Amino acid sequence: MIRGAALMAGKDLRLEWRSKVGISQVLPFAVLVVLLFAFALDPDRGVLERATSGLFWVVVLFSAVLTVQRSFAVEAEDGVLDALRLTGLSPAAVYLGKVAALVVQLLVLEAVLALAVAVFYDTTFRGWPLVVGVTFAATLGIAGAGAVYGALAARLRSGNTLLPLLLLPLLAPVLISATRGFEVGFGREAGPGWPWAALLGIFAVVYLTLGAALFRPLLEDT
Amino acid sequence: MEPVVHLRAAVALLDRFPALAGVDLDVDAGEVVLVRGPNGAGKTTLLRVCAGLLPVASGEARVLGVDLVRHRSDVRRRVGLLGHATFLYEDLSVAENLDFWTRAVGASTDDGRAALDRLAVAPRLHDLPVRALSAGQRRRVSFAAMVARRPELWLLDEPHAGLDATGRDVIDGLIGEAAAAGATVLFASHELDRAEAVAHRTVTVSGGAVLAEGASR
């Protein structure tokens, strides 16, 4: 299963590198949204500073929807999904491979976004370990849930427009926990931040387990 | 000896419509069987059922000894399907596609390169993205990916479509070699003159059922 997952992840990352959709479209979109919020809220720097954590994760979620859509659109093209099923790769391997590739792409996106909020919002990252821990756990949860719903949406008519409606409400706990964790990490909120990271970790583990176990029906014709 | 393909009153549904409406068919090892019939007769559905991609709603269906009603996913790795779609990633190069699909089935990447040579895919094309290829070249790459799997059962949907005369001759040669090596070939084609010359036997389907069977030329 690990070999299959690594093969899928490598293929997805190579596809992304060749097509440059993430770098040329998703990444500029994310930075543009950060910039637009800076323009909209700049007259009141206090609001911008207070909203930085939430804005960061909202932009991550919107960008994640685009990344997940792209990840499963390539499998729906030209009968590729049939070919994947004919390989005999286990559905869990396909799922974990997709998740791994999504995690790498989202981490790159988040690194660029962190730089963007540091520049445009004057954000200082004080609690680095917490910020990094929250980011990894949240990204794993987003990718884990995104791969399940991405596969589901890819099988449906109008799936592309349906995906945000399915995925974003589900990721609300991630948005809340990651935002609170960042607030502590940025030093804007007192109290322990690691419980938020732990909550995100639990969400990620639950979704990864469910996804790996239940991915088979999402790949099958019924 | 059990037939490679054994269908009895097999029914398969597409959007609740019986695309296969009680098919009876036996295909023995090493046979090359042409499936002919008008558009919408159920040829593609028959091939997809045999590949384990579509569920059998009722009846009996065994392929390579696997009960498709209960365990259809078990047969997939042992068959090769050439469909209307290319089964290729457009943004990856020809070589990258072959590497991925051969490694995914546990075959050697050398098998992929050898299959490309066998299909006469020019080496200068190997590093081009699939989207830069013509329809005929894509068809050859698709076929190469299927051949590299070394399937026991070849399921070919219009294998000659989109190919030039040389490409068609190559395909016919590969089908003959596969059968001689003990593989079984079930293929659908509208190019009856060429297809009947390759096939050992012809099966005519219409309305999702087998109407007639007969020896080929």
Short mmCIF file of C-alpha atoms in Angstrom, two decimals:
data_model
loop_
_atom_site.label_atom_id
_atom_site.label_comp_id
_atom_site.label_asym_id
_atom_site.label_seq_id
_atom_site.Cartn_x
_atom_site.Cartn_y
_atom_site.Cartn_z
CA MET A 1 0.00 0.00 0.00
CA ILE A 2 2.84 2.40 0.82
CA ARG A 3 4.44 1.73 -2.57
CA GLY A 4 1.13 2.44 -4.31
CA ALA A 5 0.56 5.62 -2.30
CA ALA A 6 4.08 6.86 -3.07
CA LEU A 7 3.55 6.12 -6.76
CA MET A 8 0.26 8.07 -6.79
CA ALA A 9 1.73 11.00 -4.86
CA GLY A 10 4.78 11.16 -7.13
CA LYS A 11 2.57 11.08 -10.20
CA ASP A 12 0.28 13.83 -8.86
CA LEU A 13 3.20 16.09 -7.99
CA ARG A 14 4.81 15.47 -11.37
CA LEU A 15 1.49 16.29 -13.08
CA GLU A 16 1.27 19.50 -11.09
CA TRP A 17 4.85 20.40 -11.93
CA ARG A 18 4.19 19.81 -15.65
CA SER A 19 0.86 21.64 -15.81
CA LYS A 20 1.85 24.50 -13.45
CA VAL A 21 -1.83 25.07 -12.59
CA GLY A 22 -1.08 25.47 -8.88
CA ILE A 23 1.82 27.84 -9.37
CA SER A 24 0.28 29.90 -12.16
CA GLN A 25 -3.36 29.99 -11.00
CA VAL A 26 -4.06 28.84 -7.43
CA LEU A 27 -1.08 30.56 -5.81
CA PRO A 28 -1.69 33.95 -7.47
CA PHE A 29 -5.38 33.66 -6.54
CA ALA A 30 -4.50 33.11 -2.87
CA VAL A 31 -2.03 36.00 -2.75
CA LEU A 32 -4.52 38.22 -4.56
CA VAL A 33 -7.22 37.53 -1.96
CA VAL A 34 -4.75 38.36 0.85
CA LEU A 35 -3.92 41.58 -0.98
CA LEU A 36 -7.59 42.48 -1.54
CA PHE A 37 -8.32 42.07 2.17
CA ALA A 38 -5.37 44.37 2.87
CA PHE A 39 -6.87 47.00 0.56
CA ALA A 40 -10.36 46.57 2.02
CA LEU A 41 -9.32 46.73 5.69
CA ASP A 42 -6.22 48.89 5.49
CA PRO A 43 -7.93 52.08 6.79
CA ASP A 44 -8.33 50.29 10.11
CA ARG A 45 -5.09 48.38 10.76
CA GLY A 46 -6.49 47.09 14.03
CA VAL A 47 -9.20 45.12 12.27
CA LEU A 48 -6.69 43.70 9.79
CA GLU A 49 -4.35 42.61 12.56
CA ARG A 50 -7.14 41.01 14.56
CA ALA A 51 -8.51 39.20 11.51
CA THR A 52 -5.17 37.95 10.15
CA SER A 53 -5.43 34.39 11.48
CA GLY A 54 -8.99 33.91 10.24
CA LEU A 55 -8.26 35.49 6.86
CA PHE A 56 -5.20 33.27 6.43
CA TRP A 57 -7.18 30.08 6.97
CA VAL A 58 -10.18 31.25 4.90
CA VAL A 59 -7.82 31.84 1.98
CA VAL A 60 -6.23 28.43 2.58
CA LEU A 61 -9.65 26.75 2.51
CA PHE A 62 -10.72 28.49 -0.72
CA SER A 63 -7.41 27.62 -2.35
CA ALA A 64 -7.68 24.05 -1.08
CA VAL A 65 -11.03 23.67 -2.84
CA LEU A 66 -9.37 24.66 -6.13
CA THR A 67 -6.43 22.32 -5.50
CA VAL A 68 -8.69 19.39 -4.64
CA GLN A 69 -10.83 20.03 -7.71
CA ARG A 70 -7.76 19.99 -9.91
CA SER A 71 -6.41 16.85 -8.25
CA PHE A 72 -9.52 14.85 -9.11
CA ALA A 73 -10.27 16.50 -12.46
CA VAL A 74 -7.13 14.90 -13.93
CA GLU A 75 -8.39 11.48 -12.85
CA ALA A 76 -11.74 12.05 -14.55
CA GLU A 77 -10.16 12.93 -17.92
CA ASP A 78 -9.98 10.44 -20.74
CA GLY A 79 -10.93 7.31 -18.84
CA VAL A 80 -8.03 7.55 -16.40
CA LEU A 81 -10.21 6.50 -13.47
CA ASP A 82 -11.03 3.23 -15.26
CA ALA A 83 -7.35 2.69 -15.93
CA LEU A 84 -6.56 3.31 -12.26
CA ARG A 85 -9.14 0.75 -11.20
CA LEU A 86 -7.66 -1.75 -13.67
CA THR A 87 -4.23 -1.46 -12.04
CA GLY A 88 -5.49 -3.21 -8.95
CA LEU A 89 -3.93 -0.50 -6.73
CA SER A 90 -5.77 -0.55 -3.43
CA PRO A 91 -8.26 2.30 -3.01
CA ALA A 92 -6.56 3.14 0.29
CA ALA A 93 -3.25 3.58 -1.56
CA VAL A 94 -4.89 5.83 -4.15
CA TYR A 95 -6.49 7.87 -1.36
CA LEU A 96 -3.34 8.24 0.73
CA GLY A 97 -1.31 9.11 -2.38
CA LYS A 98 -3.78 11.85 -3.29
CA VAL A 99 -3.69 13.14 0.30
CA ALA A 100 0.11 13.19 0.37
CA ALA A 101 0.30 15.18 -2.88
CA LEU A 102 -2.37 17.60 -1.62
CA VAL A 103 -0.47 18.10 1.65
CA VAL A 104 2.74 19.01 -0.21
CA GLN A 105 0.92 21.46 -2.50
CA LEU A 106 -0.98 23.08 0.38
CA LEU A 107 2.16 23.42 2.52
CA VAL A 108 3.89 25.26 -0.31
CA LEU A 109 0.84 27.49 -0.68
CA GLU A 110 0.72 28.17 3.06
CA ALA A 111 4.42 29.08 3.14
CA VAL A 112 3.86 31.67 0.42
CA LEU A 113 0.71 32.93 2.15
CA ALA A 114 2.60 33.28 5.44
CA LEU A 115 5.12 35.44 3.65
CA ALA A 116 2.28 37.46 2.09
CA VAL A 117 0.55 38.16 5.43
CA ALA A 118 3.91 39.03 6.99
CA VAL A 119 4.48 41.62 4.27
CA PHE A 120 0.94 42.98 3.72
CA TYR A 121 -0.46 42.66 7.26
CA ASP A 122 2.73 43.33 9.28
CA THR A 123 2.26 40.01 11.05
CA THR A 124 4.95 38.72 13.37
CA PHE A 125 5.11 34.98 13.96
CA ARG A 126 6.16 34.66 17.58
CA GLY A 127 5.29 31.10 18.55
CA TRP A 128 6.89 29.27 15.64
CA PRO A 129 6.58 25.70 16.97
CA LEU A 130 2.86 26.14 17.60
CA VAL A 131 2.25 27.83 14.24
CA VAL A 132 4.09 25.02 12.43
CA GLY A 133 2.28 22.31 14.45
CA VAL A 134 -1.15 23.85 13.80
CA THR A 135 -0.31 24.25 10.11
CA PHE A 136 0.71 20.59 9.67
CA ALA A 137 -2.28 19.21 11.55
CA ALA A 138 -4.78 21.50 9.81
CA THR A 139 -3.28 20.78 6.38
CA LEU A 140 -3.51 17.04 6.97
CA GLY A 141 -7.17 17.40 7.94
CA ILE A 142 -7.98 19.60 4.95
CA ALA A 143 -6.26 17.19 2.56
CA GLY A 144 -7.84 14.13 4.22
CA ALA A 145 -11.37 15.50 3.99
CA GLY A 146 -10.71 17.17 0.63
CA ALA A 147 -9.66 13.90 -1.02
CA VAL A 148 -12.87 12.16 0.12
CA TYR A 149 -15.16 14.91 -1.11
CA GLY A 150 -13.05 15.58 -4.20
CA ALA A 151 -13.52 11.97 -5.29
CA LEU A 152 -17.24 12.17 -4.55
CA ALA A 153 -17.71 15.45 -6.44
CA ALA A 154 -15.73 14.16 -9.43
CA ARG A 155 -18.35 11.41 -9.89
CA LEU A 156 -21.29 13.83 -9.82
CA ARG A 157 -22.74 16.07 -12.46
CA SER A 158 -22.00 19.70 -11.49
CA GLY A 159 -19.51 18.26 -9.02
CA ASN A 160 -17.14 21.21 -9.38
CA THR A 161 -19.72 23.68 -8.13
CA LEU A 162 -20.95 21.24 -5.51
CA LEU A 163 -17.53 20.62 -3.97
CA PRO A 164 -17.26 23.91 -2.00
CA LEU A 165 -20.80 23.40 -0.68
CA LEU A 166 -19.89 19.93 0.55
CA LEU A 167 -16.40 20.62 1.78
CA LEU A 168 -16.40 24.06 3.38
CA PRO A 169 -19.05 23.38 6.07
CA LEU A 170 -17.21 20.18 6.96
CA LEU A 171 -13.96 22.09 7.35
CA ALA A 172 -15.49 24.71 9.68
CA PRO A 173 -13.97 22.98 12.76
CA VAL A 174 -10.55 23.14 11.07
CA LEU A 175 -11.04 26.83 10.33
CA ILE A 176 -12.02 27.57 13.94
CA SER A 177 -9.28 25.48 15.56
CA ALA A 178 -6.52 26.61 13.22
CA THR A 179 -7.54 30.26 13.63
CA ARG A 180 -7.50 29.99 17.43
CA GLY A 181 -4.19 28.16 17.37
CA PHE A 182 -2.67 30.89 15.18
CA GLU A 183 -4.07 33.59 17.48
CA VAL A 184 -2.08 32.07 20.32
CA GLY A 185 0.93 31.55 18.06
CA PHE A 186 0.82 35.20 16.99
CA GLY A 187 0.67 36.26 20.65
CA ARG A 188 -2.73 37.93 20.27
CA GLU A 189 -4.51 35.53 22.56
CA ALA A 190 -3.35 34.26 25.92
CA GLY A 191 -3.66 30.64 26.99
CA PRO A 192 -2.43 27.31 25.72
CA GLY A 193 -2.38 26.83 21.95
CA TRP A 194 -1.44 23.15 21.73
CA PRO A 195 -4.96 21.86 22.55
CA TRP A 196 -6.05 23.45 19.27
CA ALA A 197 -3.28 21.63 17.44
CA ALA A 198 -4.32 18.39 19.17
CA LEU A 199 -7.94 18.93 18.10
CA LEU A 200 -6.79 19.43 14.53
CA GLY A 201 -4.70 16.27 14.80
CA ILE A 202 -7.73 14.27 15.95
CA PHE A 203 -9.79 15.62 13.04
CA ALA A 204 -7.01 14.65 10.63
CA VAL A 205 -6.66 11.13 12.04
CA VAL A 206 -10.42 10.55 11.92
CA TYR A 207 -10.67 11.69 8.31
CA LEU A 208 -7.59 9.81 7.16
CA THR A 209 -8.90 6.62 8.75
CA LEU A 210 -12.40 7.02 7.34
CA GLY A 211 -11.07 8.03 3.93
CA ALA A 212 -8.70 5.07 3.65
CA ALA A 213 -11.43 2.68 4.75
CA LEU A 214 -14.28 4.08 2.67
CA PHE A 215 -12.56 5.20 -0.52
CA ARG A 216 -13.38 2.04 -2.49
CA PRO A 217 -17.08 2.89 -3.12
CA LEU A 218 -16.03 6.36 -4.34
CA LEU A 219 -13.96 4.79 -7.10
CA GLU A 220 -16.54 2.23 -8.20
CA ASP A 221 -19.43 2.22 -10.65
CA THR A 222 -22.50 0.95 -8.84
CA MET B 1 -11.11 -26.72 -18.96
CA GLU B 2 -13.10 -23.71 -17.76
CA PRO B 3 -13.58 -21.03 -20.42
CA VAL B 4 -11.71 -17.75 -19.89
CA VAL B 5 -15.00 -15.88 -20.30
CA HIS B 6 -18.20 -17.56 -19.16
CA LEU B 7 -21.43 -15.55 -19.15
CA ARG B 8 -24.92 -16.97 -18.63
CA ALA B 9 -27.99 -14.71 -18.72
CA ALA B 10 -25.69 -11.87 -17.65
CA VAL B 11 -27.45 -8.55 -17.15
CA ALA B 12 -25.66 -5.21 -16.68
CA LEU B 13 -27.42 -1.91 -16.12
CA LEU B 14 -26.42 1.57 -17.24
CA ASP B 15 -28.52 4.19 -15.47
CA ARG B 16 -31.10 1.46 -14.73
CA PHE B 17 -31.28 0.59 -18.45
CA PRO B 18 -30.28 -3.01 -19.26
CA ALA B 19 -27.31 -2.41 -21.57
CA LEU B 20 -26.67 -6.15 -21.39
CA ALA B 21 -29.96 -8.02 -21.28
CA GLY B 22 -29.11 -11.66 -20.64
CA VAL B 23 -25.89 -12.44 -22.50
CA ASP B 24 -24.69 -16.03 -22.95
CA LEU B 25 -21.09 -16.29 -24.06
CA ASP B 26 -18.12 -18.64 -23.66
CA VAL B 27 -14.61 -17.79 -24.84
CA ASP B 28 -11.82 -20.36 -24.52
CA ALA B 29 -8.16 -19.69 -23.78
CA GLY B 30 -6.18 -18.59 -26.83
CA GLU B 31 -9.29 -17.69 -28.81
CA VAL B 32 -9.64 -14.43 -30.72
CA VAL B 33 -13.31 -13.48 -30.76
CA LEU B 34 -14.78 -10.56 -32.68
CA VAL B 35 -17.87 -8.92 -31.19
CA ARG B 36 -19.87 -7.19 -33.88
CA GLY B 37 -23.12 -5.28 -33.83
CA PRO B 38 -24.69 -1.89 -34.45
CA ASN B 39 -24.05 1.18 -32.30
CA GLY B 40 -25.67 0.78 -28.90
CA ALA B 41 -25.77 -3.02 -29.21
CA GLY B 42 -23.89 -3.48 -25.94
CA LYS B 43 -20.38 -4.25 -27.25
CA THR B 44 -18.58 -1.72 -25.04
CA THR B 45 -20.67 -2.70 -22.02
CA LEU B 46 -19.81 -6.36 -22.61
CA LEU B 47 -16.08 -5.54 -22.63
CA ARG B 48 -16.36 -3.38 -19.50
CA VAL B 49 -18.24 -6.12 -17.67
CA CYS B 50 -15.53 -8.63 -18.60
CA ALA B 51 -12.90 -6.16 -17.32
CA GLY B 52 -14.65 -6.06 -13.95
CA LEU B 53 -15.44 -2.37 -14.29
CA LEU B 54 -19.24 -2.67 -14.45
CA PRO B 55 -21.24 -4.73 -11.99
CA VAL B 56 -23.29 -7.71 -13.13
CA ALA B 57 -26.85 -7.10 -11.95
CA SER B 58 -28.00 -10.70 -12.40
CA GLY B 59 -26.99 -13.93 -14.08
CA GLU B 60 -23.70 -15.77 -13.99
CA ALA B 61 -20.36 -14.22 -14.97
CA ARG B 62 -16.88 -15.71 -14.57
CA VAL B 63 -13.73 -14.31 -16.16
CA LEU B 64 -10.35 -16.03 -15.71
CA GLY B 65 -12.02 -18.10 -13.01
CA VAL B 66 -13.12 -15.03 -11.02
CA ASP B 67 -16.77 -14.67 -10.09
CA LEU B 68 -17.60 -11.18 -11.33
CA VAL B 69 -20.85 -11.02 -9.39
CA ARG B 70 -18.98 -11.20 -6.07
CA HIS B 71 -15.34 -10.32 -6.67
CA ARG B 72 -15.10 -8.32 -9.90
CA SER B 73 -12.20 -6.19 -8.69
CA ASP B 74 -10.05 -9.36 -8.44
CA VAL B 75 -9.95 -9.79 -12.21
CA ARG B 76 -8.89 -6.27 -13.13
CA ARG B 77 -5.15 -6.66 -12.81
CA ARG B 78 -5.21 -9.70 -15.10
CA VAL B 79 -7.02 -8.09 -18.03
CA GLY B 80 -6.01 -5.36 -20.46
CA LEU B 81 -8.65 -2.97 -21.75
CA LEU B 82 -8.28 -0.68 -24.73
CA GLY B 83 -11.29 1.62 -24.72
CA HIS B 84 -12.51 4.67 -26.60
CA ALA B 85 -10.65 6.85 -24.08
CA THR B 86 -6.86 6.93 -24.09
CA PHE B 87 -6.39 6.16 -20.35
CA LEU B 88 -3.43 8.58 -20.39
CA TYR B 89 -2.51 11.72 -18.43
CA GLU B 90 -2.39 14.54 -20.97
CA ASP B 91 0.21 16.63 -19.12
CA LEU B 92 2.67 13.79 -18.59
CA SER B 93 5.06 12.69 -21.29
CA VAL B 94 4.66 9.41 -23.14
CA ALA B 95 7.53 7.86 -21.15
CA GLU B 96 6.17 9.14 -17.82
CA ASN B 97 2.74 7.70 -18.61
CA LEU B 98 4.21 4.32 -19.48
CA ASP B 99 6.41 4.34 -16.37
CA PHE B 100 3.44 5.12 -14.13
CA TRP B 101 1.04 2.58 -15.60
CA THR B 102 3.60 -0.22 -15.72
CA ARG B 103 4.82 0.41 -12.17
CA ALA B 104 1.20 0.60 -10.97
CA VAL B 105 0.64 -3.01 -12.04
CA GLY B 106 4.02 -4.15 -10.76
CA ALA B 107 5.52 -4.54 -14.22
CA SER B 108 8.99 -3.39 -15.19
CA THR B 109 9.44 0.03 -16.76
CA ASP B 110 11.51 -1.80 -19.40
CA ASP B 111 8.30 -3.57 -20.40
CA GLY B 112 6.80 -0.16 -21.11
CA ARG B 113 9.72 0.92 -23.29
CA ALA B 114 9.65 -2.40 -25.14
CA ALA B 115 5.91 -2.03 -25.76
CA LEU B 116 6.43 1.47 -27.17
CA ASP B 117 9.00 0.04 -29.57
CA ARG B 118 6.64 -2.78 -30.51
CA LEU B 119 3.91 -0.26 -31.29
CA ALA B 120 6.41 1.71 -33.40
CA VAL B 121 6.12 4.85 -31.27
CA ALA B 122 9.11 6.87 -32.43
CA PRO B 123 11.69 7.60 -29.67
CA ARG B 124 11.49 11.32 -30.45
CA LEU B 125 7.89 11.22 -29.13
CA HIS B 126 8.77 9.61 -25.78
CA ASP B 127 9.50 12.90 -24.01
CA LEU B 128 6.56 14.82 -25.50
CA PRO B 129 3.44 15.43 -23.39
CA VAL B 130 0.55 13.25 -24.52
CA ARG B 131 -1.51 16.34 -25.37
CA ALA B 132 1.01 17.12 -28.14
CA LEU B 133 0.37 13.80 -29.91
CA SER B 134 -2.03 13.09 -32.74
CA ALA B 135 -5.06 10.85 -32.09
CA GLY B 136 -3.35 7.94 -33.82
CA GLN B 137 -0.15 8.35 -31.83
CA ARG B 138 -2.15 8.45 -28.58
CA ARG B 139 -3.90 5.27 -29.62
CA ARG B 140 -0.54 3.56 -30.09
CA VAL B 141 0.68 4.75 -26.68
CA SER B 142 -2.56 3.51 -25.10
CA PHE B 143 -2.09 0.15 -26.73
CA ALA B 144 1.53 0.04 -25.56
CA ALA B 145 0.43 0.70 -21.97
CA MET B 146 -2.01 -2.17 -22.24
CA VAL B 147 0.48 -4.59 -23.82
CA ALA B 148 3.09 -3.77 -21.15
CA ARG B 149 0.74 -5.18 -18.49
CA ARG B 150 1.05 -8.63 -20.15
CA PRO B 151 -2.67 -9.29 -19.65
CA GLU B 152 -4.15 -12.79 -19.83
CA LEU B 153 -7.32 -11.43 -21.45
CA TRP B 154 -7.20 -8.62 -24.00
CA LEU B 155 -10.41 -6.58 -24.26
CA LEU B 156 -10.18 -4.24 -27.23
CA ASP B 157 -12.86 -1.72 -28.15
CA GLU B 158 -12.37 -0.61 -31.76
CA PRO B 159 -8.62 -1.30 -31.73
CA HIS B 160 -8.14 -0.10 -35.31
CA ALA B 161 -9.92 3.23 -34.86
CA GLY B 162 -7.82 6.30 -35.59
CA LEU B 163 -4.81 4.33 -36.82
CA ASP B 164 -3.09 4.47 -40.20
CA ALA B 165 -2.56 1.33 -42.29
CA THR B 166 0.81 0.59 -40.69
CA GLY B 167 -0.65 0.97 -37.21
CA ARG B 168 -3.52 -1.37 -38.05
CA ASP B 169 -1.10 -3.99 -39.32
CA VAL B 170 0.91 -3.69 -36.09
CA ILE B 171 -2.25 -4.20 -34.02
CA ASP B 172 -3.28 -7.23 -36.05
CA GLY B 173 0.19 -8.68 -35.60
CA LEU B 174 0.06 -8.12 -31.83
CA ILE B 175 -3.35 -9.78 -31.56
CA GLY B 176 -2.06 -12.82 -33.44
CA GLU B 177 1.07 -13.00 -31.27
CA ALA B 178 -0.96 -12.68 -28.07
CA ALA B 179 -3.24 -15.55 -29.07
CA ALA B 180 -0.27 -17.68 -30.09
CA ALA B 181 1.28 -17.04 -26.67
CA GLY B 182 -1.88 -18.29 -24.98
CA ALA B 183 -3.67 -15.01 -24.24
CA THR B 184 -7.34 -14.62 -25.09
CA VAL B 185 -8.65 -11.71 -27.14
CA LEU B 186 -12.19 -10.35 -27.18
CA PHE B 187 -12.57 -7.34 -29.41
CA ALA B 188 -15.28 -5.13 -30.86
CA SER B 189 -14.92 -3.61 -34.28
CA HIS B 190 -16.90 -2.07 -37.09
CA GLU B 191 -14.09 -2.73 -39.58
CA LEU B 192 -15.39 -6.16 -40.38
CA ASP B 193 -13.13 -7.15 -43.28
CA ARG B 194 -9.96 -6.58 -41.29
CA ALA B 195 -11.41 -7.82 -37.99
CA GLU B 196 -12.82 -11.07 -39.40
CA ALA B 197 -9.46 -11.86 -40.92
CA VAL B 198 -7.87 -11.70 -37.44
CA ALA B 199 -10.66 -13.39 -35.45
CA HIS B 200 -11.18 -17.13 -34.94
CA ARG B 201 -14.86 -16.64 -34.22
CA THR B 202 -17.50 -13.93 -34.52
CA VAL B 203 -20.25 -13.08 -32.08
CA THR B 204 -23.08 -10.77 -33.13
CA VAL B 205 -24.79 -8.74 -30.43
CA SER B 206 -27.83 -6.52 -30.63
CA GLY B 207 -30.10 -5.02 -28.03
CA GLY B 208 -27.75 -6.19 -25.30
CA ALA B 209 -27.97 -9.88 -26.19
CA VAL B 210 -26.02 -12.34 -28.35
CA LEU B 211 -27.95 -12.94 -31.56
CA ALA B 212 -25.60 -15.30 -33.36
CA GLU B 213 -22.21 -16.95 -33.23
CA GLY B 214 -20.15 -18.29 -36.07
CA ALA B 215 -16.68 -19.15 -37.29
CA SER B 216 -14.71 -16.33 -38.81
CA ARG B 217 -12.75 -16.44 -42.02
#
